[in-house]
Amino acid sequence: MEAKKSNYNQNHHAIFLPLPLQGHINPSINLSLKLASSKNFTVTFLTYDYLHHQITQAQPLKDSDDIFSRVREGPNRLDIRYRSISDGLPLDFDRNGTKLEEALGWYVDGKLIDFVMKGVEEIILNSNPKVDVLIIDSFYPWGSKIATKFGLRFVSFWTEPALVFNLYYHINLLKEHGHFDCPDTRKDPIDYIPGVKSLDPRDLTSYLQETNTSTNIHKILSQAFQDVKSAEFVLCNTIQELELDTILALQALIPFYAIGPTFRVCSPKNDISTNLLAESDCSEWLNAKPNASVLYVSFGSLAKLSKDDVMEIAYGLMESNIYFIWVLRPNIVLNDDGVLLPDGFKEGISDRGIVVPWTNQNAVLSHPAIGGFLTHCGWNSILESIWYGIPMLCFPVFTDQFTNRKLVVDNWKVGTNLCEEKQLRRKDIDIQIKSFMNQENVDEMKKNIKVVRYLLETALEDDGSSTKNLDIFVEQLNIHP
Ligand code: UDP
């Protein structure tokens, strides 16, 4: 990485504003590391006070430290700075739970942008080298406003698959054809989106399947995908060879660059913990289990399940007789009464399984004892699972997860569905888990994963597509002032 620095004499200074969610923060941190370590960027990572508060509760830091201190002070002396600003809401405001709709309103009604503008201005006034680039999550509806006001190059960062971007980008086309926001939504396949041969409406993102389209999230989507049209660059955490048709179609419309997967740059040497929840170490427990015998179960950082679903999963796991690690976040059920697991669960599973509030997912997935991943199909989880060669049992819950499931199960055949119906039943879970963890049944998926994993790996090599795309992005930044 160090050797490449000389090719990038021009020192850009980017303000990087990720969406304040774990699944967006992780790839944003990794891209920041990549830009700073191999492209001679100075990065100022902009975050919110409540997130900083959460991070410091999850992983105690010295007062003078932030999550990038280690890489700033480490052997490579990366110039990644860290600023946190107020978003105008109280620290303990339940932004992703009971007050989600109100918090989303903050994005669309012009309140949050005032705080961000102030933060950006402060960074610009005090910065050396001069800030010239804004890298902002594509979900923000007002990236262009900030970039224009401060004369910055506008780079949009999309952390989900290109296919999902493509669907949102063509939201008006979906509407015109009656697949979205219509009284009688069509149920036949969608075959008119550029670069998408055919898509079952059930594979649209949850927001595109909803009948009430007047929510704040719908306003954000429509504003954000209007705004992204004026981005000078869209960087996407995907791999060109994996989503070629979609990417080629998008490139005919906007400057779209596949630069993923971003996670690999987080080598142990410069690893930094990005967790918003304290992690439990599962390695000792895993060390005592046979190879490929443990099912890892996690629904990511955000998805809410019903209490009934959690109960059915618990019974399914208990009855399956399979080893498992289950990440059961404290806030996984909205308004829960503190009782999530059935009576007798602990005794029922004995040492066969452990339930933890959060863990180091990469460490778990890379452990030889892991044989399968029951996942909600978050995009980061999918990339990580492929990277470690772990087949997936898919239970999408909301947002892009339905579309991601299609890629995993139907296109790449590296996973299978937990259930065909949305309703979870313990008996089906039990049967599915047993069959999934029977290694003979996943042989085919394992073969396919090797192929897909190879694409990820080669994309990151020196002459790989993601490396080249990131190079082109930086060259374009240098050429056109
Ligand atoms: N993750 C983790 N520990 C856990 C669960 C998840 O470190 O116990 C990480 C996981 O590695 C991934 C991110 O959290 O990088 C979740 O992102 P994803 O896109 O999979 O799902 P989201 O949380 O956005 O729904």
Short mmCIF file of C-alpha atoms and ligand atoms in Angstrom, two decimals:
data_model
loop_
_atom_site.label_atom_id
_atom_site.label_comp_id
_atom_site.label_asym_id
_atom_site.label_seq_id
_atom_site.Cartn_x
_atom_site.Cartn_y
_atom_site.Cartn_z
CA MET A 1 0.00 0.00 0.00
CA GLU A 2 2.81 2.38 0.97
CA ALA A 3 4.55 1.89 -2.39
CA LYS A 4 1.52 3.17 -4.27
CA LYS A 5 1.47 6.50 -2.47
CA SER A 6 3.92 8.09 -4.90
CA ASN A 7 1.41 7.70 -7.75
CA TYR A 8 -0.98 9.97 -5.93
CA ASN A 9 0.93 13.14 -5.32
CA GLN A 10 -2.10 15.31 -5.26
CA ASN A 11 -3.32 15.40 -1.69
CA HIS A 12 -7.09 15.53 -1.57
CA HIS A 13 -8.88 16.22 1.65
CA ALA A 14 -12.30 14.60 1.83
CA ILE A 15 -15.01 15.09 4.40
CA PHE A 16 -16.70 11.68 4.69
CA LEU A 17 -20.27 11.64 6.01
CA PRO A 18 -21.73 8.14 6.35
CA LEU A 19 -25.33 7.36 7.24
CA PRO A 20 -25.39 6.83 11.02
CA LEU A 21 -26.06 3.10 10.84
CA GLN A 22 -23.68 0.22 11.51
CA GLY A 23 -24.08 -1.24 8.02
CA HIS A 24 -23.09 2.12 6.49
CA ILE A 25 -20.44 3.11 9.01
CA ASN A 26 -18.43 -0.11 8.50
CA PRO A 27 -17.84 0.23 4.74
CA SER A 28 -17.35 4.00 5.11
CA ILE A 29 -14.59 3.51 7.66
CA ASN A 30 -12.99 0.91 5.43
CA LEU A 31 -13.14 3.15 2.38
CA SER A 32 -11.64 5.99 4.43
CA LEU A 33 -8.77 3.70 5.40
CA LYS A 34 -8.25 2.72 1.81
CA LEU A 35 -8.22 6.29 0.51
CA ALA A 36 -5.86 7.42 3.24
CA SER A 37 -3.50 4.46 3.01
CA SER A 38 -3.20 3.98 -0.74
CA LYS A 39 -4.42 7.19 -2.36
CA ASN A 40 -2.72 9.85 -0.25
CA PHE A 41 -6.04 11.27 0.98
CA THR A 42 -6.58 13.22 4.11
CA VAL A 43 -10.01 12.19 5.40
CA THR A 44 -12.12 13.93 8.01
CA PHE A 45 -14.68 11.41 9.16
CA LEU A 46 -17.79 13.25 10.24
CA THR A 47 -20.13 11.64 12.71
CA TYR A 48 -22.77 12.56 15.28
CA ASP A 49 -22.37 13.03 19.03
CA TYR A 50 -24.89 10.31 19.88
CA LEU A 51 -22.97 7.80 17.76
CA HIS A 52 -19.68 8.82 19.29
CA HIS A 53 -21.31 8.34 22.67
CA GLN A 54 -22.53 4.87 21.67
CA ILE A 55 -19.13 3.88 20.28
CA THR A 56 -17.30 4.96 23.41
CA GLN A 57 -19.75 3.00 25.53
CA ALA A 58 -19.20 -0.09 23.40
CA GLN A 59 -15.40 0.17 23.51
CA PRO A 60 -13.94 2.40 26.21
CA LEU A 61 -11.49 4.89 24.66
CA LYS A 62 -9.16 7.34 26.37
CA ASP A 63 -10.66 10.85 26.41
CA SER A 64 -8.13 12.09 23.89
CA ASP A 65 -8.71 9.09 21.57
CA ASP A 66 -11.15 8.37 18.80
CA ILE A 67 -11.66 5.29 16.63
CA PHE A 68 -8.90 6.37 14.24
CA SER A 69 -6.23 7.13 16.86
CA ARG A 70 -4.53 3.77 16.30
CA VAL A 71 -4.16 4.22 12.57
CA ARG A 72 -3.07 7.85 12.93
CA GLU A 73 -0.38 6.87 15.38
CA GLY A 74 0.42 3.50 13.76
CA PRO A 75 3.31 2.76 11.39
CA ASN A 76 1.52 4.20 8.34
CA ARG A 77 0.53 7.44 10.10
CA LEU A 78 -2.71 7.74 8.16
CA ASP A 79 -4.21 11.22 8.12
CA ILE A 80 -7.75 10.34 9.15
CA ARG A 81 -9.34 12.89 11.40
CA TYR A 82 -12.56 12.50 13.31
CA ARG A 83 -15.20 15.10 14.14
CA SER A 84 -18.52 14.61 15.82
CA ILE A 85 -21.38 17.09 15.71
CA SER A 86 -24.80 17.33 17.28
CA ASP A 87 -27.71 16.29 15.05
CA GLY A 88 -29.97 18.52 17.15
CA LEU A 89 -31.77 15.65 18.91
CA PRO A 90 -31.13 14.49 22.49
CA LEU A 91 -28.42 11.83 22.88
CA ASP A 92 -30.88 9.19 24.08
CA PHE A 93 -33.53 9.87 21.38
CA ASP A 94 -34.61 6.42 20.10
CA ARG A 95 -33.72 7.18 16.48
CA ASN A 96 -33.93 3.65 15.10
CA GLY A 97 -36.72 2.38 17.33
CA THR A 98 -39.87 3.99 18.66
CA LYS A 99 -38.99 7.44 17.25
CA LEU A 100 -37.75 6.30 13.84
CA GLU A 101 -40.32 8.21 11.78
CA GLU A 102 -39.61 11.43 13.71
CA ALA A 103 -35.86 10.98 13.28
CA LEU A 104 -36.29 10.39 9.55
CA GLY A 105 -38.33 13.60 9.39
CA TRP A 106 -35.20 15.35 10.60
CA TYR A 107 -33.51 14.38 7.31
CA VAL A 108 -36.24 15.68 5.04
CA ASP A 109 -37.50 18.79 6.75
CA GLY A 110 -34.26 20.74 6.51
CA LYS A 111 -33.29 20.51 10.20
CA LEU A 112 -30.41 18.04 10.05
CA ILE A 113 -28.78 19.73 7.08
CA ASP A 114 -28.32 22.94 9.11
CA PHE A 115 -26.27 21.05 11.71
CA VAL A 116 -24.26 19.29 9.03
CA MET A 117 -23.61 22.55 7.14
CA LYS A 118 -22.30 24.11 10.34
CA GLY A 119 -20.06 21.11 11.02
CA VAL A 120 -18.70 21.10 7.47
CA GLU A 121 -18.03 24.83 7.61
CA GLU A 122 -16.08 24.47 10.85
CA ILE A 123 -13.93 21.70 9.39
CA ILE A 124 -13.27 23.72 6.24
CA LEU A 125 -12.31 26.85 8.17
CA ASN A 126 -9.79 24.97 10.30
CA SER A 127 -8.42 22.54 7.78
CA ASN A 128 -5.03 22.04 6.33
CA PRO A 129 -4.77 20.67 3.66
CA LYS A 130 -7.76 22.45 2.21
CA VAL A 131 -10.93 20.36 1.98
CA ASP A 132 -11.85 19.77 -1.69
CA VAL A 133 -14.06 16.65 -1.67
CA LEU A 134 -17.31 15.63 -0.01
CA ILE A 135 -17.99 11.90 0.18
CA ILE A 136 -21.51 11.44 1.44
CA ASP A 137 -23.80 8.42 1.75
CA SER A 138 -26.18 8.31 -1.23
CA PHE A 139 -29.16 8.14 1.16
CA TYR A 140 -28.65 11.76 2.24
CA PRO A 141 -31.06 13.89 0.24
CA TRP A 142 -28.90 17.00 0.17
CA GLY A 143 -25.29 16.13 -0.75
CA SER A 144 -25.35 18.50 -3.73
CA LYS A 145 -26.42 21.45 -1.55
CA ILE A 146 -23.44 21.04 0.77
CA ALA A 147 -21.00 20.45 -2.08
CA THR A 148 -22.25 23.48 -4.00
CA LYS A 149 -22.25 25.78 -0.98
CA PHE A 150 -18.62 24.99 -0.12
CA GLY A 151 -17.32 24.40 -3.65
CA LEU A 152 -16.52 20.72 -3.00
CA ARG A 153 -16.41 17.81 -5.46
CA PHE A 154 -19.57 15.76 -4.83
CA VAL A 155 -18.92 12.04 -4.37
CA SER A 156 -21.83 9.80 -3.45
CA PHE A 157 -21.12 6.50 -1.64
CA TRP A 158 -23.61 3.66 -2.11
CA THR A 159 -23.15 0.86 0.43
CA GLU A 160 -25.69 -1.60 -1.04
CA PRO A 161 -25.68 -3.65 -4.28
CA ALA A 162 -25.79 -1.82 -7.63
CA LEU A 163 -29.07 -3.61 -8.37
CA VAL A 164 -30.74 -1.85 -5.44
CA PHE A 165 -29.35 1.51 -6.57
CA ASN A 166 -30.67 0.79 -10.06
CA LEU A 167 -34.18 0.10 -8.75
CA TYR A 168 -34.33 3.31 -6.70
CA TYR A 169 -32.80 5.25 -9.57
CA HIS A 170 -35.72 4.09 -11.73
CA ILE A 171 -38.41 4.61 -9.13
CA ASN A 172 -40.43 6.73 -11.59
CA LEU A 173 -40.25 3.98 -14.20
CA LEU A 174 -41.61 1.50 -11.65
CA LYS A 175 -44.43 3.93 -10.95
CA GLU A 176 -45.22 4.53 -14.62
CA HIS A 177 -45.46 0.78 -15.20
CA GLY A 178 -47.68 0.24 -12.17
CA HIS A 179 -45.23 -1.73 -9.99
CA PHE A 180 -44.89 0.98 -7.35
CA ASP A 181 -47.21 3.53 -5.76
CA CYS A 182 -50.33 2.50 -7.67
CA PRO A 183 -53.78 1.57 -6.35
CA ASP A 184 -53.58 -1.86 -8.02
CA THR A 185 -49.92 -2.74 -7.94
CA ARG A 186 -48.89 -5.14 -10.73
CA LYS A 187 -47.68 -8.58 -9.67
CA ASP A 188 -46.06 -9.68 -12.94
CA PRO A 189 -42.27 -9.57 -13.43
CA ILE A 190 -40.48 -6.26 -13.93
CA ASP A 191 -38.63 -6.40 -17.25
CA TYR A 192 -38.10 -2.78 -18.29
CA ILE A 193 -35.38 -1.51 -15.92
CA PRO A 194 -32.15 -1.03 -17.89
CA GLY A 195 -29.69 -3.81 -17.06
CA VAL A 196 -32.24 -5.97 -15.22
CA LYS A 197 -33.57 -8.89 -17.25
CA SER A 198 -36.48 -9.77 -15.02
CA LEU A 199 -37.34 -9.21 -11.39
CA ASP A 200 -40.22 -10.57 -9.38
CA PRO A 201 -41.98 -7.70 -7.53
CA ARG A 202 -41.45 -9.68 -4.29
CA ASP A 203 -37.73 -9.05 -4.77
CA LEU A 204 -38.11 -5.29 -4.72
CA THR A 205 -36.84 -3.56 -1.59
CA SER A 206 -39.44 -3.36 1.18
CA TYR A 207 -39.95 0.38 0.60
CA LEU A 208 -40.78 -0.26 -3.05
CA GLN A 209 -43.34 -2.90 -2.04
CA GLU A 210 -45.13 -0.76 0.53
CA THR A 211 -48.55 0.64 -0.28
CA ASN A 212 -48.22 3.68 1.97
CA THR A 213 -45.67 5.69 0.04
CA SER A 214 -46.08 8.97 1.90
CA THR A 215 -43.69 8.08 4.74
CA ASN A 216 -40.51 10.00 5.48
CA ILE A 217 -38.37 7.16 4.14
CA HIS A 218 -40.17 7.45 0.80
CA LYS A 219 -39.57 11.21 0.79
CA ILE A 220 -35.89 10.61 1.54
CA LEU A 221 -35.61 8.04 -1.26
CA SER A 222 -37.21 10.26 -3.83
CA GLN A 223 -35.15 13.33 -2.82
CA ALA A 224 -31.92 11.36 -2.48
CA PHE A 225 -32.24 9.73 -5.89
CA GLN A 226 -32.98 13.08 -7.47
CA ASP A 227 -29.96 14.56 -5.72
CA VAL A 228 -27.57 11.74 -6.65
CA LYS A 229 -28.06 12.62 -10.32
CA SER A 230 -25.81 15.63 -9.80
CA ALA A 231 -23.03 13.64 -8.11
CA GLU A 232 -19.75 13.81 -9.95
CA PHE A 233 -18.96 10.23 -8.89
CA VAL A 234 -20.96 7.38 -7.37
CA LEU A 235 -18.76 4.84 -5.61
CA CYS A 236 -20.47 1.53 -4.88
CA ASN A 237 -19.43 -1.20 -2.47
CA THR A 238 -19.93 -3.94 -5.05
CA ILE A 239 -17.88 -5.82 -7.62
CA GLN A 240 -18.18 -5.12 -11.35
CA GLU A 241 -18.02 -8.79 -12.41
CA LEU A 242 -20.80 -9.70 -9.98
CA GLU A 243 -23.32 -7.15 -11.23
CA LEU A 244 -22.06 -6.41 -14.72
CA ASP A 245 -25.33 -5.82 -16.62
CA THR A 246 -26.72 -3.50 -13.97
CA ILE A 247 -23.46 -1.59 -13.67
CA LEU A 248 -23.08 -1.14 -17.43
CA ALA A 249 -26.66 0.16 -17.62
CA LEU A 250 -26.01 2.59 -14.77
CA GLN A 251 -22.74 3.75 -16.30
CA ALA A 252 -24.68 4.87 -19.37
CA LEU A 253 -26.54 7.25 -17.05
CA ILE A 254 -24.14 8.31 -14.30
CA PRO A 255 -20.44 7.99 -13.40
CA PHE A 256 -20.82 4.78 -11.39
CA TYR A 257 -17.74 2.98 -10.00
CA ALA A 258 -17.76 -0.49 -8.40
CA ILE A 259 -14.97 -0.37 -5.82
CA GLY A 260 -15.87 -3.15 -3.37
CA PRO A 261 -15.62 -5.08 -1.28
CA THR A 262 -14.19 -2.43 1.01
CA PHE A 263 -13.76 -4.60 4.09
CA ARG A 264 -10.51 -6.30 3.23
CA VAL A 265 -8.34 -3.26 3.98
CA CYS A 266 -9.11 -3.70 7.67
CA SER A 267 -6.07 -5.90 8.28
CA PRO A 268 -5.37 -6.87 11.87
CA LYS A 269 -2.45 -4.43 11.90
CA ASN A 270 -4.58 -1.36 11.34
CA ASP A 271 -7.86 -2.84 12.47
CA ILE A 272 -10.18 -0.54 14.32
CA SER A 273 -13.32 -1.49 16.10
CA THR A 274 -16.37 0.07 14.53
CA ASN A 275 -18.97 -1.39 16.86
CA LEU A 276 -21.92 0.52 18.24
CA LEU A 277 -22.53 -2.32 20.73
CA ALA A 278 -20.00 -4.06 22.97
CA GLU A 279 -18.89 -7.36 21.46
CA SER A 280 -18.80 -10.77 23.10
CA ASP A 281 -15.85 -12.98 22.26
CA CYS A 282 -17.04 -16.35 20.94
CA SER A 283 -13.66 -17.78 20.01
CA GLU A 284 -13.15 -19.99 23.04
CA TRP A 285 -16.56 -21.57 22.64
CA LEU A 286 -15.98 -22.04 18.91
CA ASN A 287 -12.53 -23.58 19.43
CA ALA A 288 -14.15 -26.58 21.10
CA LYS A 289 -16.51 -27.32 18.19
CA PRO A 290 -15.86 -29.54 15.15
CA ASN A 291 -15.19 -27.96 11.77
CA ALA A 292 -18.19 -26.58 9.87
CA SER A 293 -20.58 -27.70 12.62
CA VAL A 294 -21.86 -24.34 13.94
CA LEU A 295 -24.67 -22.23 12.54
CA TYR A 296 -24.10 -18.49 13.00
CA VAL A 297 -27.40 -16.61 13.35
CA SER A 298 -27.60 -12.83 13.05
CA PHE A 299 -30.08 -10.31 11.73
CA GLY A 300 -27.66 -7.40 11.58
CA SER A 301 -27.81 -4.12 13.42
CA LEU A 302 -31.17 -2.71 12.51
CA ALA A 303 -33.84 -5.22 11.53
CA LYS A 304 -36.76 -5.59 13.93
CA LEU A 305 -38.40 -8.96 14.37
CA SER A 306 -41.74 -9.71 15.98
CA LYS A 307 -41.67 -11.38 19.35
CA ASP A 308 -43.38 -14.39 17.76
CA ASP A 309 -40.61 -14.71 15.17
CA VAL A 310 -37.94 -14.62 17.87
CA MET A 311 -39.82 -17.34 19.79
CA GLU A 312 -40.18 -19.54 16.69
CA ILE A 313 -36.48 -19.15 15.89
CA ALA A 314 -35.61 -20.03 19.48
CA TYR A 315 -37.73 -23.19 19.38
CA GLY A 316 -36.40 -24.06 15.92
CA LEU A 317 -32.80 -23.76 17.12
CA MET A 318 -33.56 -25.67 20.30
CA GLU A 319 -35.22 -28.56 18.47
CA SER A 320 -32.69 -28.76 15.62
CA ASN A 321 -29.90 -30.20 17.79
CA ILE A 322 -27.40 -28.12 15.81
CA TYR A 323 -24.58 -26.05 17.37
CA PHE A 324 -25.27 -22.34 17.04
CA ILE A 325 -24.23 -18.79 17.94
CA TRP A 326 -27.18 -16.43 17.95
CA VAL A 327 -26.68 -12.65 17.97
CA LEU A 328 -29.80 -11.42 19.72
CA ARG A 329 -29.50 -7.64 19.87
CA PRO A 330 -31.16 -6.01 22.89
CA ASN A 331 -33.36 -3.89 20.58
CA ILE A 332 -34.30 -6.57 18.06
CA VAL A 333 -37.97 -6.46 19.08
CA LEU A 334 -39.79 -3.14 19.23
CA ASN A 335 -41.33 -2.41 22.66
CA ASP A 336 -40.29 -5.78 24.06
CA ASP A 337 -41.10 -6.65 27.66
CA GLY A 338 -37.65 -8.07 28.35
CA VAL A 339 -38.74 -11.69 27.82
CA LEU A 340 -37.59 -12.83 24.40
CA LEU A 341 -36.67 -16.47 24.89
CA PRO A 342 -39.03 -19.28 25.86
CA ASP A 343 -39.00 -20.84 29.32
CA GLY A 344 -36.47 -23.63 29.50
CA PHE A 345 -34.48 -22.38 26.51
CA LYS A 346 -31.18 -22.16 28.35
CA GLU A 347 -31.53 -25.64 29.82
CA GLY A 348 -32.86 -26.95 26.50
CA ILE A 349 -29.80 -25.90 24.54
CA SER A 350 -27.24 -26.55 27.29
CA ASP A 351 -23.76 -26.08 25.74
CA ARG A 352 -25.09 -26.58 22.21
CA GLY A 353 -25.56 -22.88 21.62
CA ILE A 354 -24.74 -19.41 22.88
CA VAL A 355 -26.78 -16.24 22.67
CA VAL A 356 -24.84 -12.97 22.61
CA PRO A 357 -25.95 -9.34 22.16
CA TRP A 358 -23.21 -8.58 19.60
CA THR A 359 -19.95 -10.12 18.45
CA ASN A 360 -17.07 -9.64 16.04
CA GLN A 361 -18.82 -11.06 13.00
CA ASN A 362 -15.71 -11.29 10.85
CA ALA A 363 -13.89 -13.20 13.58
CA VAL A 364 -16.82 -15.59 13.90
CA LEU A 365 -17.30 -16.14 10.16
CA SER A 366 -13.60 -16.82 9.68
CA HIS A 367 -13.56 -19.54 12.36
CA PRO A 368 -13.31 -23.09 10.93
CA ALA A 369 -16.12 -24.29 13.21
CA ILE A 370 -18.68 -22.16 11.34
CA GLY A 371 -20.61 -24.12 8.71
CA GLY A 372 -23.51 -21.82 7.83
CA PHE A 373 -24.96 -18.36 8.35
CA LEU A 374 -28.66 -17.77 9.03
CA THR A 375 -28.77 -14.17 7.88
CA HIS A 376 -31.17 -11.29 7.28
CA CYS A 377 -29.23 -10.65 4.02
CA GLY A 378 -27.65 -7.32 4.93
CA TRP A 379 -25.20 -6.46 2.15
CA ASN A 380 -22.13 -6.37 4.40
CA SER A 381 -23.04 -9.71 5.93
CA ILE A 382 -23.41 -11.23 2.46
CA LEU A 383 -20.02 -9.96 1.30
CA GLU A 384 -18.40 -11.13 4.53
CA SER A 385 -20.03 -14.57 4.33
CA ILE A 386 -18.86 -15.01 0.73
CA TRP A 387 -15.38 -13.87 1.71
CA TYR A 388 -15.15 -16.60 4.35
CA GLY A 389 -16.82 -19.22 2.13
CA ILE A 390 -19.90 -19.67 4.33
CA PRO A 391 -23.22 -20.66 2.66
CA MET A 392 -26.25 -18.63 3.71
CA LEU A 393 -29.71 -19.53 4.95
CA CYS A 394 -31.71 -16.45 4.08
CA PHE A 395 -34.41 -14.71 6.06
CA PRO A 396 -34.72 -11.14 4.72
CA VAL A 397 -36.65 -8.74 6.96
CA PHE A 398 -36.82 -5.31 5.33
CA THR A 399 -35.18 -2.61 3.13
CA ASP A 400 -32.69 -3.96 0.53
CA GLN A 401 -32.61 -7.43 2.12
CA PHE A 402 -35.31 -8.85 -0.21
CA THR A 403 -33.38 -7.80 -3.29
CA ASN A 404 -30.09 -9.00 -1.79
CA ARG A 405 -31.69 -12.41 -1.14
CA LYS A 406 -32.46 -12.74 -4.83
CA LEU A 407 -28.80 -12.18 -5.68
CA VAL A 408 -27.63 -14.74 -3.11
CA VAL A 409 -30.19 -17.50 -3.75
CA ASP A 410 -31.39 -17.06 -7.34
CA ASN A 411 -28.42 -15.49 -9.14
CA TRP A 412 -25.27 -16.73 -7.42
CA LYS A 413 -26.75 -19.82 -5.75
CA VAL A 414 -24.65 -19.42 -2.62
CA GLY A 415 -27.59 -19.59 -0.24
CA THR A 416 -31.06 -20.96 0.24
CA ASN A 417 -34.34 -19.64 1.67
CA LEU A 418 -35.24 -20.28 5.30
CA CYS A 419 -38.93 -20.30 4.41
CA GLU A 420 -41.06 -19.52 1.38
CA GLU A 421 -43.75 -17.78 3.45
CA LYS A 422 -43.11 -14.72 5.59
CA GLN A 423 -44.59 -16.53 8.58
CA LEU A 424 -41.94 -18.40 10.56
CA ARG A 425 -42.87 -21.79 12.03
CA ARG A 426 -40.60 -23.63 14.46
CA LYS A 427 -41.04 -27.00 12.74
CA ASP A 428 -40.00 -25.59 9.33
CA ILE A 429 -37.03 -23.82 10.92
CA ASP A 430 -35.94 -26.99 12.64
CA ILE A 431 -36.19 -29.02 9.40
CA GLN A 432 -34.53 -26.34 7.28
CA ILE A 433 -31.63 -25.83 9.69
CA LYS A 434 -30.95 -29.57 9.91
CA SER A 435 -30.99 -29.97 6.17
CA PHE A 436 -28.88 -26.82 5.64
CA MET A 437 -26.23 -27.88 8.13
CA ASN A 438 -25.98 -31.30 6.55
CA GLN A 439 -22.77 -30.57 4.67
CA GLU A 440 -23.70 -32.79 1.72
CA ASN A 441 -26.64 -30.51 1.00
CA VAL A 442 -24.45 -27.42 0.83
CA ASP A 443 -21.70 -28.90 -1.36
CA GLU A 444 -23.10 -27.21 -4.46
CA MET A 445 -23.37 -23.85 -2.66
CA LYS A 446 -19.81 -24.19 -1.41
CA LYS A 447 -18.61 -24.75 -4.98
CA ASN A 448 -20.49 -21.65 -6.12
CA ILE A 449 -19.15 -19.58 -3.24
CA LYS A 450 -15.60 -20.39 -4.32
CA VAL A 451 -16.37 -18.92 -7.74
CA VAL A 452 -17.95 -15.75 -6.33
CA ARG A 453 -15.24 -15.39 -3.71
CA TYR A 454 -12.65 -15.56 -6.47
CA LEU A 455 -14.34 -12.59 -8.16
CA LEU A 456 -14.14 -10.57 -4.94
CA GLU A 457 -10.52 -11.48 -4.45
CA THR A 458 -9.39 -10.73 -8.01
CA ALA A 459 -11.29 -7.41 -8.05
CA LEU A 460 -9.01 -6.28 -5.22
CA GLU A 461 -5.74 -7.33 -6.84
CA ASP A 462 -3.46 -4.65 -8.28
CA ASP A 463 -4.92 -5.03 -11.75
CA GLY A 464 -8.41 -6.02 -10.51
CA SER A 465 -11.56 -4.13 -11.47
CA SER A 466 -12.22 -2.50 -8.07
CA THR A 467 -8.61 -1.36 -7.75
CA LYS A 468 -8.68 0.06 -11.27
CA ASN A 469 -12.04 1.76 -10.71
CA LEU A 470 -10.78 3.45 -7.57
CA ASP A 471 -7.66 4.52 -9.48
CA ILE A 472 -9.80 6.00 -12.27
CA PHE A 473 -11.89 7.84 -9.69
CA VAL A 474 -8.78 9.44 -8.18
CA GLU A 475 -7.32 10.24 -11.62
CA GLN A 476 -10.57 11.96 -12.60
CA LEU A 477 -10.50 13.94 -9.36
CA ASN A 478 -6.98 15.07 -10.23
CA ILE A 479 -7.71 15.96 -13.85
CA HIS A 480 -10.94 17.93 -13.62
CA PRO A 481 -10.74 20.68 -11.06
N1 UDP B 1 -21.90 -7.15 12.75
C1 UDP B 1 -20.98 -7.37 13.74
N2 UDP B 1 -21.38 -8.09 14.82
C2 UDP B 1 -22.62 -8.62 14.95
C3 UDP B 1 -23.55 -8.40 13.91
C4 UDP B 1 -23.15 -7.66 12.82
O1 UDP B 1 -19.83 -6.93 13.67
O2 UDP B 1 -22.89 -9.24 15.98
C5 UDP B 1 -21.48 -6.32 11.59
C6 UDP B 1 -21.35 -7.15 10.35
O3 UDP B 1 -20.06 -7.70 10.27
C7 UDP B 1 -21.67 -6.14 9.25
C8 UDP B 1 -22.56 -5.12 9.94
O4 UDP B 1 -22.45 -5.34 11.33
O5 UDP B 1 -20.47 -5.51 8.81
C9 UDP B 1 -24.02 -5.28 9.57
O6 UDP B 1 -24.20 -4.83 8.27
P1 UDP B 1 -25.23 -5.52 7.29
O7 UDP B 1 -25.19 -4.75 6.00
O8 UDP B 1 -24.96 -6.96 7.17
O9 UDP B 1 -26.63 -5.39 8.00
P2 UDP B 1 -27.40 -4.13 8.64
O10 UDP B 1 -26.97 -4.05 10.04
O11 UDP B 1 -27.06 -2.91 7.84
O12 UDP B 1 -28.83 -4.53 8.50
#
